[in-house]
Amino acid sequence: MSHLKMLLIVLVVYLCPVFQCQTEDTEMSEDVDFEEYAISDTDPNAVRFSLHFETKPHIQELSVQTTIISRYAFTAVSCSMLNRHSAATQGVFQFHIPTTAYISNFTMIVGGRVFPSQVKAREKKMKKEGGENNGKKNKNTPEQSEGEMAVFRMAVTIPGRNRAVFLLTYEELLQRRLGHYEHVTSVRPMQLVSRLSVGVTVVEHSRITYLEVLPLRNGKTPSSNGNGKSDGKVGPPVSTVIRQNDTFCKISFTPNIAQQAKIATNGMLGEFVVHYDVERETGTGIGDIQVLDGHFVHYFAPKDLPVVPKNVVFVIDTSASMVGTKIRQTKEALFTILRELRPSDHFNFVTFSNRIRVWHPGKLVPVTPNNIRDAKKFIYMISPTGGTDINGGIQAGSALLGDYLSSKEESHHNSVSLIIFLTDGRPTVGIVQSPSIIGNTKAAVQEKFCLFTIGMGDDVDYRLLERMSLENCGTMRRIPEDANASVMLKGFYDEIGTPLLSDIRVEYSEDAVEYITQNLFTNYFNGSELIVAGKLTNHSSESLHVQVTASNSERSIVLEKDVSIHEREQETERRLAEAEAGPNVNGYVERLWGYLSVKDGLKGRLRSQTSAERENYTQHATNLSLTYNFLTPLTQMTVEKPQVLADGTLAQKEAEATEAPPPAESSNQLSEDDNTLTPQSLHRNQPPKPISAVSKSTSGVSKLTKKSVTVSKTSADGDPHFVVEVPLSKLTVCFNINGEPGHILRLVTDHKRSGVTVNGALIGAPAPAGSHKEQRTYFSTITIVADKPHRSYIEVTPRKVILDDRDRMILSSSSSISIETANLGVVIVANTNLTVTILGTIQFVILFHHYKNPAPYQRDHLGFYIANSKGLSKDTHGLLGQFLYEDIGLTQLPGNFSMAGKNSTQGTLGKNTTLPSCPALKVKDRTVPVIKKSRRIYSGKQTVDCWFAKNNAAKLIDGQYSDYVVSHLFDTGDWANGTNTH
């Protein structure tokens, strides 16, 4: 009976989702705009980061897929909504992202049309001086603290009985804290979703030593009704699957409707959290350096070092607003922290409200049992009252620590000094102007120690705390209003409570690098990691000299090493290829460098002292943001939005979307699936073309008219079976390649001329019963790289398509769409095929082969077809490319008539060609025996007759099989035996 009741609840919730569709005027464009780390609220239709929730129309599918490559995470979100009503209604897409992440792309597909976004420099707006003290609660600042989530939100009108698909990508660099990295995925669709999937793939260079998927974490939910909590079980959430080897792991979370309902019937499942760490050097190693595409990243996190003694002053807000839970949780955290102070540490307390109180005036006390006992008494007796004198508290704490260090200068040479400052409000007593407080703080600290600031709740000037800490070598942390402050305070202290090194400087060969990110660090704390990235300038240099200088508790240390640039780059490429990391391989080190450089620019801008210095930082960070398409506080995103007519249908306007261009014609045609939405075009960096006629049903849902994709016979499909139409000879040749699972084959290479390279990765499957083969192989991934006029690529798997032509997009193979960029044209016909056009002439078609109920020997795979080779040069090579300009003759194999016998039949193949009984192909100076065969291509829709070369195409192809195996999917190296000659 209980099972029946649960099923009934699930059906009711699933079939009757709650809609709260607000009526708003629909704009043609929408700006995503940050104002000093906060969203401008002048535009009511602006996409913004916010911390509130709205329900949505029926969500059919939500997919969140993350690939983490050496701590750098790429996340792609795809959300499909359905308006099941006949009238147009508003859908709201919103998704929680980490505040440290940068959005890199957002696209909407509404009614089958694509509405792209564009990132541009933020327009300067007039601001009031001292705007940070205008009384508004600035809850939306991305510097709220690591681990906090903000919400990306977009509202759009969906035509009646139609769909909207939202594609969002963002990137972030994971920071190591407390000995591990943490990746958080928000799973809060606000309704039960029939197809919900979360995936996290981790690819690391070093061995993964620790991996844990936590129970769903119920983060801050302002509109929570109380039933959105974790199920409370220890271990990963239900339906979680983990696959792992030494340096790679793949995690999936795919709860069905019933499993979601057990967690939360309102769809607020919580946060899917992954913790992991990697093996690192013991003691004083130089760290891990990775090189790729002219950039490098250096991870430095030594372990097993002696702990450096610390001098710490706790400056605690005891104003009236701290009364109740805040002061109780603060006391709990301080009691715990006192127990963890080390015998070599020195400490003191300052409290501030209307008046300043110092526990032990004029000194810091050592950690002894008596001092710890007395400190607990002092904390216990704290009673909140009065206003908030932030300036007074900082001045008292700084004077106390500064005087102590000055009087004991020599004895504290190898120690770390810091202030931990906590407040829950804005300055209300004494000096209240932020610029004055910031200037006074800097003058009091005098670069003698670091200031770490903590804000509790919503009524805090976080920008003030951020600047106070940034200008004094510290960090700021935010504790949300309803969070467990005791746990978060203790966690923050744990991060900075164990210093191992101080005054760290990381330097590289001056003539080999430029534009390095932050390379001077005041402290290195246990469980953290220092990261430096840069550009390599001297490409002829064979090595990179690395020097790290620092101080620990005993002495100054110097670490030096010459690193082979070529070896590190080969190692980086090899490991990524082994892990099949996919599209993010291309340029991930450069994007990581761009990400860190933007962060450094924003920090420099925040602490700049002059307008000229601020403008310099602003311009530098803005340019980098635009280069990498990052949505940052200095850029804004303009999003085209559909205009819906009074009858509930989409208006066809030139600026909104255009129809995909028709494919080139040839003799072979592949019929498309007519049960998909009309593919439309997305144009980048060029004016949109006029819309062509689009078929429309009376319901407003655009259906794909029956039309044809044109391809040639030249292909690699199935097991894989190769078919080559030889243009010069009017012959059709076929052969098999019995490859090894995991091998990557070069299909087409014209890298030096047209800049085009096509590679395909093989997966294995057992052979059918009775087969003469030991195993089958299929193409699981195909990459097409176009290097001219600039580098771009497309990576295709049976389930998704990744396109990167300056803008990076991740598309589902199950949705029809057309995209046109500067280099590439891409048309996807849902679950059927993909057409790629390069520079307007070169055209490839990739077929998607899916199995609903696959046999053991079947795998979802791809087929590759060359539709138009015009534009590929005569130097083109590869398993298929070498035949495009080859002149192959058909002849009789001398001396082997007995092979066929007297009564063997003759046949014809090709254009008016009569064949002898013992045929052979003449390829250059090689003679290749062949037999007649028939091959089915285009998913079995067409049969072709061809001359089949046995023995893995021996003598038919130049060289041998191993010459066509490349190191990774994005390998564009030259043909090993020189160019194809004719």
mmCIF file with all atom_site columns, N, CA, C and O in Angstrom, residues 708-746:
data_model
loop_
_atom_site.group_PDB
_atom_site.id
_atom_site.type_symbol
_atom_site.label_atom_id
_atom_site.label_alt_id
_atom_site.label_comp_id
_atom_site.label_asym_id
_atom_site.label_entity_id
_atom_site.label_seq_id
_atom_site.pdbx_PDB_ins_code
_atom_site.Cartn_x
_atom_site.Cartn_y
_atom_site.Cartn_z
_atom_site.occupancy
_atom_site.B_iso_or_equiv
_atom_site.pdbx_formal_charge
_atom_site.auth_seq_id
_atom_site.auth_comp_id
_atom_site.auth_asym_id
_atom_site.auth_atom_id
_atom_site.pdbx_PDB_model_num
ATOM 1   N N  . SER A 1 708 ? 16.825 16.663 -48.455 1.00 0.00 ? 708 SER A N  1
ATOM 2   C CA . SER A 1 708 ? 17.899 15.697 -48.577 1.00 0.00 ? 708 SER A CA 1
ATOM 3   C C  . SER A 1 708 ? 19.238 16.274 -48.167 1.00 0.00 ? 708 SER A C  1
ATOM 4   O O  . SER A 1 708 ? 19.528 17.441 -48.406 1.00 0.00 ? 708 SER A O  1
ATOM 5   N N  . VAL A 1 709 ? 20.020 15.429 -47.519 1.00 0.00 ? 709 VAL A N  1
ATOM 6   C CA . VAL A 1 709 ? 21.420 15.728 -47.274 1.00 0.00 ? 709 VAL A CA 1
ATOM 7   C C  . VAL A 1 709 ? 22.212 14.973 -48.318 1.00 0.00 ? 709 VAL A C  1
ATOM 8   O O  . VAL A 1 709 ? 22.010 13.778 -48.523 1.00 0.00 ? 709 VAL A O  1
ATOM 9   N N  . THR A 1 710 ? 23.099 15.647 -49.027 1.00 0.00 ? 710 THR A N  1
ATOM 10  C CA . THR A 1 710 ? 23.806 15.009 -50.128 1.00 0.00 ? 710 THR A CA 1
ATOM 11  C C  . THR A 1 710 ? 25.206 14.614 -49.686 1.00 0.00 ? 710 THR A C  1
ATOM 12  O O  . THR A 1 710 ? 25.945 15.416 -49.136 1.00 0.00 ? 710 THR A O  1
ATOM 13  N N  . VAL A 1 711 ? 25.582 13.373 -49.948 1.00 0.00 ? 711 VAL A N  1
ATOM 14  C CA . VAL A 1 711 ? 26.906 12.891 -49.582 1.00 0.00 ? 711 VAL A CA 1
ATOM 15  C C  . VAL A 1 711 ? 27.432 11.997 -50.691 1.00 0.00 ? 711 VAL A C  1
ATOM 16  O O  . VAL A 1 711 ? 26.680 11.515 -51.533 1.00 0.00 ? 711 VAL A O  1
ATOM 17  N N  . SER A 1 712 ? 28.733 11.774 -50.695 1.00 0.00 ? 712 SER A N  1
ATOM 18  C CA . SER A 1 712 ? 29.324 10.850 -51.655 1.00 0.00 ? 712 SER A CA 1
ATOM 19  C C  . SER A 1 712 ? 29.450 9.486  -51.000 1.00 0.00 ? 712 SER A C  1
ATOM 20  O O  . SER A 1 712 ? 29.086 9.288  -49.849 1.00 0.00 ? 712 SER A O  1
ATOM 21  N N  . LYS A 1 713 ? 30.010 8.534  -51.746 1.00 0.00 ? 713 LYS A N  1
ATOM 22  C CA . LYS A 1 713 ? 30.189 7.192  -51.200 1.00 0.00 ? 713 LYS A CA 1
ATOM 23  C C  . LYS A 1 713 ? 31.434 7.111  -50.313 1.00 0.00 ? 713 LYS A C  1
ATOM 24  O O  . LYS A 1 713 ? 31.565 6.172  -49.530 1.00 0.00 ? 713 LYS A O  1
ATOM 25  N N  . THR A 1 714 ? 32.368 8.035  -50.484 1.00 0.00 ? 714 THR A N  1
ATOM 26  C CA . THR A 1 714 ? 33.630 7.967  -49.744 1.00 0.00 ? 714 THR A CA 1
ATOM 27  C C  . THR A 1 714 ? 33.352 8.095  -48.253 1.00 0.00 ? 714 THR A C  1
ATOM 28  O O  . THR A 1 714 ? 32.905 9.139  -47.786 1.00 0.00 ? 714 THR A O  1
ATOM 29  N N  . SER A 1 715 ? 33.630 7.001  -47.526 1.00 0.00 ? 715 SER A N  1
ATOM 30  C CA . SER A 1 715 ? 33.153 6.968  -46.151 1.00 0.00 ? 715 SER A CA 1
ATOM 31  C C  . SER A 1 715 ? 33.907 5.955  -45.323 1.00 0.00 ? 715 SER A C  1
ATOM 32  O O  . SER A 1 715 ? 34.614 5.084  -45.850 1.00 0.00 ? 715 SER A O  1
ATOM 33  N N  . ALA A 1 716 ? 33.736 6.082  -43.999 1.00 0.00 ? 716 ALA A N  1
ATOM 34  C CA . ALA A 1 716 ? 34.202 5.098  -43.029 1.00 0.00 ? 716 ALA A CA 1
ATOM 35  C C  . ALA A 1 716 ? 33.062 4.897  -42.057 1.00 0.00 ? 716 ALA A C  1
ATOM 36  O O  . ALA A 1 716 ? 32.758 5.786  -41.266 1.00 0.00 ? 716 ALA A O  1
ATOM 37  N N  . ASP A 1 717 ? 32.410 3.752  -42.107 1.00 0.00 ? 717 ASP A N  1
ATOM 38  C CA . ASP A 1 717 ? 31.204 3.536  -41.326 1.00 0.00 ? 717 ASP A CA 1
ATOM 39  C C  . ASP A 1 717 ? 31.203 2.105  -40.812 1.00 0.00 ? 717 ASP A C  1
ATOM 40  O O  . ASP A 1 717 ? 31.947 1.252  -41.279 1.00 0.00 ? 717 ASP A O  1
ATOM 41  N N  . GLY A 1 718 ? 30.357 1.857  -39.821 1.00 0.00 ? 718 GLY A N  1
ATOM 42  C CA . GLY A 1 718 ? 30.217 0.489  -39.327 1.00 0.00 ? 718 GLY A CA 1
ATOM 43  C C  . GLY A 1 718 ? 31.432 0.028  -38.576 1.00 0.00 ? 718 GLY A C  1
ATOM 44  O O  . GLY A 1 718 ? 31.905 0.689  -37.649 1.00 0.00 ? 718 GLY A O  1
ATOM 45  N N  . ASP A 1 719 ? 32.025 -1.099 -39.002 1.00 0.00 ? 719 ASP A N  1
ATOM 46  C CA . ASP A 1 719 ? 32.933 -1.906 -38.176 1.00 0.00 ? 719 ASP A CA 1
ATOM 47  C C  . ASP A 1 719 ? 34.419 -1.565 -38.125 1.00 0.00 ? 719 ASP A C  1
ATOM 48  O O  . ASP A 1 719 ? 35.130 -2.304 -37.470 1.00 0.00 ? 719 ASP A O  1
ATOM 49  N N  . PRO A 1 720 ? 35.104 -0.615 -38.674 1.00 0.00 ? 720 PRO A N  1
ATOM 50  C CA . PRO A 1 720 ? 34.580 0.276  -39.690 1.00 0.00 ? 720 PRO A CA 1
ATOM 51  C C  . PRO A 1 720 ? 34.881 -0.251 -41.090 1.00 0.00 ? 720 PRO A C  1
ATOM 52  O O  . PRO A 1 720 ? 35.955 -0.808 -41.338 1.00 0.00 ? 720 PRO A O  1
ATOM 53  N N  . HIS A 1 721 ? 33.935 -0.084 -41.983 1.00 0.00 ? 721 HIS A N  1
ATOM 54  C CA . HIS A 1 721 ? 34.078 -0.430 -43.389 1.00 0.00 ? 721 HIS A CA 1
ATOM 55  C C  . HIS A 1 721 ? 34.364 0.846  -44.162 1.00 0.00 ? 721 HIS A C  1
ATOM 56  O O  . HIS A 1 721 ? 33.628 1.826  -44.041 1.00 0.00 ? 721 HIS A O  1
ATOM 57  N N  . PHE A 1 722 ? 35.418 0.822  -44.967 1.00 0.00 ? 722 PHE A N  1
ATOM 58  C CA . PHE A 1 722 ? 35.822 1.998  -45.730 1.00 0.00 ? 722 PHE A CA 1
ATOM 59  C C  . PHE A 1 722 ? 35.381 1.835  -47.184 1.00 0.00 ? 722 PHE A C  1
ATOM 60  O O  . PHE A 1 722 ? 35.575 0.768  -47.787 1.00 0.00 ? 722 PHE A O  1
ATOM 61  N N  . VAL A 1 723 ? 34.790 2.877  -47.726 1.00 0.00 ? 723 VAL A N  1
ATOM 62  C CA . VAL A 1 723 ? 34.409 2.921  -49.130 1.00 0.00 ? 723 VAL A CA 1
ATOM 63  C C  . VAL A 1 723 ? 35.019 4.179  -49.727 1.00 0.00 ? 723 VAL A C  1
ATOM 64  O O  . VAL A 1 723 ? 34.905 5.260  -49.143 1.00 0.00 ? 723 VAL A O  1
ATOM 65  N N  . VAL A 1 724 ? 35.668 4.036  -50.892 1.00 0.00 ? 724 VAL A N  1
ATOM 66  C CA . VAL A 1 724 ? 36.325 5.162  -51.528 1.00 0.00 ? 724 VAL A CA 1
ATOM 67  C C  . VAL A 1 724 ? 35.860 5.273  -52.964 1.00 0.00 ? 724 VAL A C  1
ATOM 68  O O  . VAL A 1 724 ? 35.994 4.324  -53.744 1.00 0.00 ? 724 VAL A O  1
ATOM 69  N N  . GLU A 1 725 ? 35.290 6.410  -53.297 1.00 0.00 ? 725 GLU A N  1
ATOM 70  C CA . GLU A 1 725 ? 34.945 6.723  -54.678 1.00 0.00 ? 725 GLU A CA 1
ATOM 71  C C  . GLU A 1 725 ? 36.153 7.440  -55.268 1.00 0.00 ? 725 GLU A C  1
ATOM 72  O O  . GLU A 1 725 ? 36.476 8.546  -54.842 1.00 0.00 ? 725 GLU A O  1
ATOM 73  N N  . VAL A 1 726 ? 36.847 6.800  -56.222 1.00 0.00 ? 726 VAL A N  1
ATOM 74  C CA . VAL A 1 726 ? 38.066 7.371  -56.792 1.00 0.00 ? 726 VAL A CA 1
ATOM 75  C C  . VAL A 1 726 ? 37.674 8.231  -57.982 1.00 0.00 ? 726 VAL A C  1
ATOM 76  O O  . VAL A 1 726 ? 37.343 7.699  -59.052 1.00 0.00 ? 726 VAL A O  1
ATOM 77  N N  . PRO A 1 727 ? 37.684 9.554  -57.844 1.00 0.00 ? 727 PRO A N  1
ATOM 78  C CA . PRO A 1 727 ? 37.152 10.422 -58.903 1.00 0.00 ? 727 PRO A CA 1
ATOM 79  C C  . PRO A 1 727 ? 37.871 10.280 -60.232 1.00 0.00 ? 727 PRO A C  1
ATOM 80  O O  . PRO A 1 727 ? 37.234 10.249 -61.289 1.00 0.00 ? 727 PRO A O  1
ATOM 81  N N  . LEU A 1 728 ? 39.203 10.162 -60.212 1.00 0.00 ? 728 LEU A N  1
ATOM 82  C CA . LEU A 1 728 ? 39.949 10.137 -61.473 1.00 0.00 ? 728 LEU A CA 1
ATOM 83  C C  . LEU A 1 728 ? 39.740 8.846  -62.240 1.00 0.00 ? 728 LEU A C  1
ATOM 84  O O  . LEU A 1 728 ? 39.828 8.819  -63.467 1.00 0.00 ? 728 LEU A O  1
ATOM 85  N N  . SER A 1 729 ? 39.474 7.748  -61.546 1.00 0.00 ? 729 SER A N  1
ATOM 86  C CA . SER A 1 729 ? 39.364 6.433  -62.196 1.00 0.00 ? 729 SER A CA 1
ATOM 87  C C  . SER A 1 729 ? 37.936 5.976  -62.375 1.00 0.00 ? 729 SER A C  1
ATOM 88  O O  . SER A 1 729 ? 37.701 4.929  -62.990 1.00 0.00 ? 729 SER A O  1
ATOM 89  N N  . LYS A 1 730 ? 36.982 6.697  -61.800 1.00 0.00 ? 730 LYS A N  1
ATOM 90  C CA . LYS A 1 730 ? 35.581 6.285  -61.846 1.00 0.00 ? 730 LYS A CA 1
ATOM 91  C C  . LYS A 1 730 ? 35.389 4.897  -61.250 1.00 0.00 ? 730 LYS A C  1
ATOM 92  O O  . LYS A 1 730 ? 34.548 4.121  -61.696 1.00 0.00 ? 730 LYS A O  1
ATOM 93  N N  . LEU A 1 731 ? 36.205 4.562  -60.258 1.00 0.00 ? 731 LEU A N  1
ATOM 94  C CA . LEU A 1 731 ? 36.105 3.274  -59.590 1.00 0.00 ? 731 LEU A CA 1
ATOM 95  C C  . LEU A 1 731 ? 35.638 3.481  -58.153 1.00 0.00 ? 731 LEU A C  1
ATOM 96  O O  . LEU A 1 731 ? 35.841 4.538  -57.567 1.00 0.00 ? 731 LEU A O  1
ATOM 97  N N  . THR A 1 732 ? 35.032 2.431  -57.585 1.00 0.00 ? 732 THR A N  1
ATOM 98  C CA . THR A 1 732 ? 34.699 2.428  -56.168 1.00 0.00 ? 732 THR A CA 1
ATOM 99  C C  . THR A 1 732 ? 35.463 1.302  -55.499 1.00 0.00 ? 732 THR A C  1
ATOM 100 O O  . THR A 1 732 ? 35.364 0.134  -55.915 1.00 0.00 ? 732 THR A O  1
ATOM 101 N N  . VAL A 1 733 ? 36.238 1.647  -54.511 1.00 0.00 ? 733 VAL A N  1
ATOM 102 C CA . VAL A 1 733 ? 37.114 0.706  -53.816 1.00 0.00 ? 733 VAL A CA 1
ATOM 103 C C  . VAL A 1 733 ? 36.659 0.614  -52.364 1.00 0.00 ? 733 VAL A C  1
ATOM 104 O O  . VAL A 1 733 ? 36.187 1.605  -51.788 1.00 0.00 ? 733 VAL A O  1
ATOM 105 N N  . CYS A 1 734 ? 36.793 -0.561 -51.752 1.00 0.00 ? 734 CYS A N  1
ATOM 106 C CA . CYS A 1 734 ? 36.436 -0.696 -50.339 1.00 0.00 ? 734 CYS A CA 1
ATOM 107 C C  . CYS A 1 734 ? 37.454 -1.566 -49.619 1.00 0.00 ? 734 CYS A C  1
ATOM 108 O O  . CYS A 1 734 ? 38.139 -2.390 -50.232 1.00 0.00 ? 734 CYS A O  1
ATOM 109 N N  . PHE A 1 735 ? 37.530 -1.391 -48.324 1.00 0.00 ? 735 PHE A N  1
ATOM 110 C CA . PHE A 1 735 ? 38.457 -2.168 -47.508 1.00 0.00 ? 735 PHE A CA 1
ATOM 111 C C  . PHE A 1 735 ? 38.016 -2.056 -46.060 1.00 0.00 ? 735 PHE A C  1
ATOM 112 O O  . PHE A 1 735 ? 37.214 -1.189 -45.692 1.00 0.00 ? 735 PHE A O  1
ATOM 113 N N  . ASN A 1 736 ? 38.512 -2.947 -45.228 1.00 0.00 ? 736 ASN A N  1
ATOM 114 C CA . ASN A 1 736 ? 38.257 -2.911 -43.784 1.00 0.00 ? 736 ASN A CA 1
ATOM 115 C C  . ASN A 1 736 ? 39.544 -2.543 -43.055 1.00 0.00 ? 736 ASN A C  1
ATOM 116 O O  . ASN A 1 736 ? 40.649 -2.847 -43.539 1.00 0.00 ? 736 ASN A O  1
ATOM 117 N N  . ILE A 1 737 ? 39.395 -1.928 -41.926 1.00 0.00 ? 737 ILE A N  1
ATOM 118 C CA . ILE A 1 737 ? 40.529 -1.683 -41.043 1.00 0.00 ? 737 ILE A CA 1
ATOM 119 C C  . ILE A 1 737 ? 40.218 -2.353 -39.707 1.00 0.00 ? 737 ILE A C  1
ATOM 120 O O  . ILE A 1 737 ? 39.276 -1.973 -39.018 1.00 0.00 ? 737 ILE A O  1
ATOM 121 N N  . ASN A 1 738 ? 40.984 -3.363 -39.363 1.00 0.00 ? 738 ASN A N  1
ATOM 122 C CA . ASN A 1 738 ? 40.804 -4.054 -38.089 1.00 0.00 ? 738 ASN A CA 1
ATOM 123 C C  . ASN A 1 738 ? 41.688 -3.379 -37.045 1.00 0.00 ? 738 ASN A C  1
ATOM 124 O O  . ASN A 1 738 ? 42.812 -3.794 -36.780 1.00 0.00 ? 738 ASN A O  1
ATOM 125 N N  . GLY A 1 739 ? 41.172 -2.320 -36.485 1.00 0.00 ? 739 GLY A N  1
ATOM 126 C CA . GLY A 1 739 ? 41.938 -1.535 -35.527 1.00 0.00 ? 739 GLY A CA 1
ATOM 127 C C  . GLY A 1 739 ? 41.812 -2.068 -34.120 1.00 0.00 ? 739 GLY A C  1
ATOM 128 O O  . GLY A 1 739 ? 41.096 -3.036 -33.845 1.00 0.00 ? 739 GLY A O  1
ATOM 129 N N  . GLU A 1 740 ? 42.485 -1.393 -33.221 1.00 0.00 ? 740 GLU A N  1
ATOM 130 C CA . GLU A 1 740 ? 42.465 -1.760 -31.817 1.00 0.00 ? 740 GLU A CA 1
ATOM 131 C C  . GLU A 1 740 ? 41.638 -0.742 -31.039 1.00 0.00 ? 740 GLU A C  1
ATOM 132 O O  . GLU A 1 740 ? 41.752 0.464  -31.267 1.00 0.00 ? 740 GLU A O  1
ATOM 133 N N  . PRO A 1 741 ? 40.801 -1.197 -30.110 1.00 0.00 ? 741 PRO A N  1
ATOM 134 C CA . PRO A 1 741 ? 40.052 -0.242 -29.281 1.00 0.00 ? 741 PRO A CA 1
ATOM 135 C C  . PRO A 1 741 ? 41.000 0.737  -28.586 1.00 0.00 ? 741 PRO A C  1
ATOM 136 O O  . PRO A 1 741 ? 42.044 0.341  -28.064 1.00 0.00 ? 741 PRO A O  1
ATOM 137 N N  . GLY A 1 742 ? 40.644 1.979  -28.619 1.00 0.00 ? 742 GLY A N  1
ATOM 138 C CA . GLY A 1 742 ? 41.491 3.007  -28.035 1.00 0.00 ? 742 GLY A CA 1
ATOM 139 C C  . GLY A 1 742 ? 42.395 3.698  -29.034 1.00 0.00 ? 742 GLY A C  1
ATOM 140 O O  . GLY A 1 742 ? 42.885 4.805  -28.769 1.00 0.00 ? 742 GLY A O  1
ATOM 141 N N  . HIS A 1 743 ? 42.617 3.051  -30.189 1.00 0.00 ? 743 HIS A N  1
ATOM 142 C CA . HIS A 1 743 ? 43.429 3.700  -31.210 1.00 0.00 ? 743 HIS A CA 1
ATOM 143 C C  . HIS A 1 743 ? 42.658 4.862  -31.837 1.00 0.00 ? 743 HIS A C  1
ATOM 144 O O  . HIS A 1 743 ? 41.429 4.828  -31.960 1.00 0.00 ? 743 HIS A O  1
ATOM 145 N N  . ILE A 1 744 ? 43.396 5.870  -32.255 1.00 0.00 ? 744 ILE A N  1
ATOM 146 C CA . ILE A 1 744 ? 42.822 7.023  -32.955 1.00 0.00 ? 744 ILE A CA 1
ATOM 147 C C  . ILE A 1 744 ? 43.402 7.041  -34.359 1.00 0.00 ? 744 ILE A C  1
ATOM 148 O O  . ILE A 1 744 ? 44.630 7.076  -34.536 1.00 0.00 ? 744 ILE A O  1
ATOM 149 N N  . LEU A 1 745 ? 42.543 6.998  -35.361 1.00 0.00 ? 745 LEU A N  1
ATOM 150 C CA . LEU A 1 745 ? 42.973 6.860  -36.750 1.00 0.00 ? 745 LEU A CA 1
ATOM 151 C C  . LEU A 1 745 ? 42.878 8.200  -37.475 1.00 0.00 ? 745 LEU A C  1
ATOM 152 O O  . LEU A 1 745 ? 41.916 8.953  -37.308 1.00 0.00 ? 745 LEU A O  1
ATOM 153 N N  . ARG A 1 746 ? 43.873 8.448  -38.293 1.00 0.00 ? 746 ARG A N  1
ATOM 154 C CA . ARG A 1 746 ? 43.862 9.636  -39.149 1.00 0.00 ? 746 ARG A CA 1
ATOM 155 C C  . ARG A 1 746 ? 43.031 9.321  -40.392 1.00 0.00 ? 746 ARG A C  1
ATOM 156 O O  . ARG A 1 746 ? 43.397 8.474  -41.198 1.00 0.00 ? 746 ARG A O  1
#
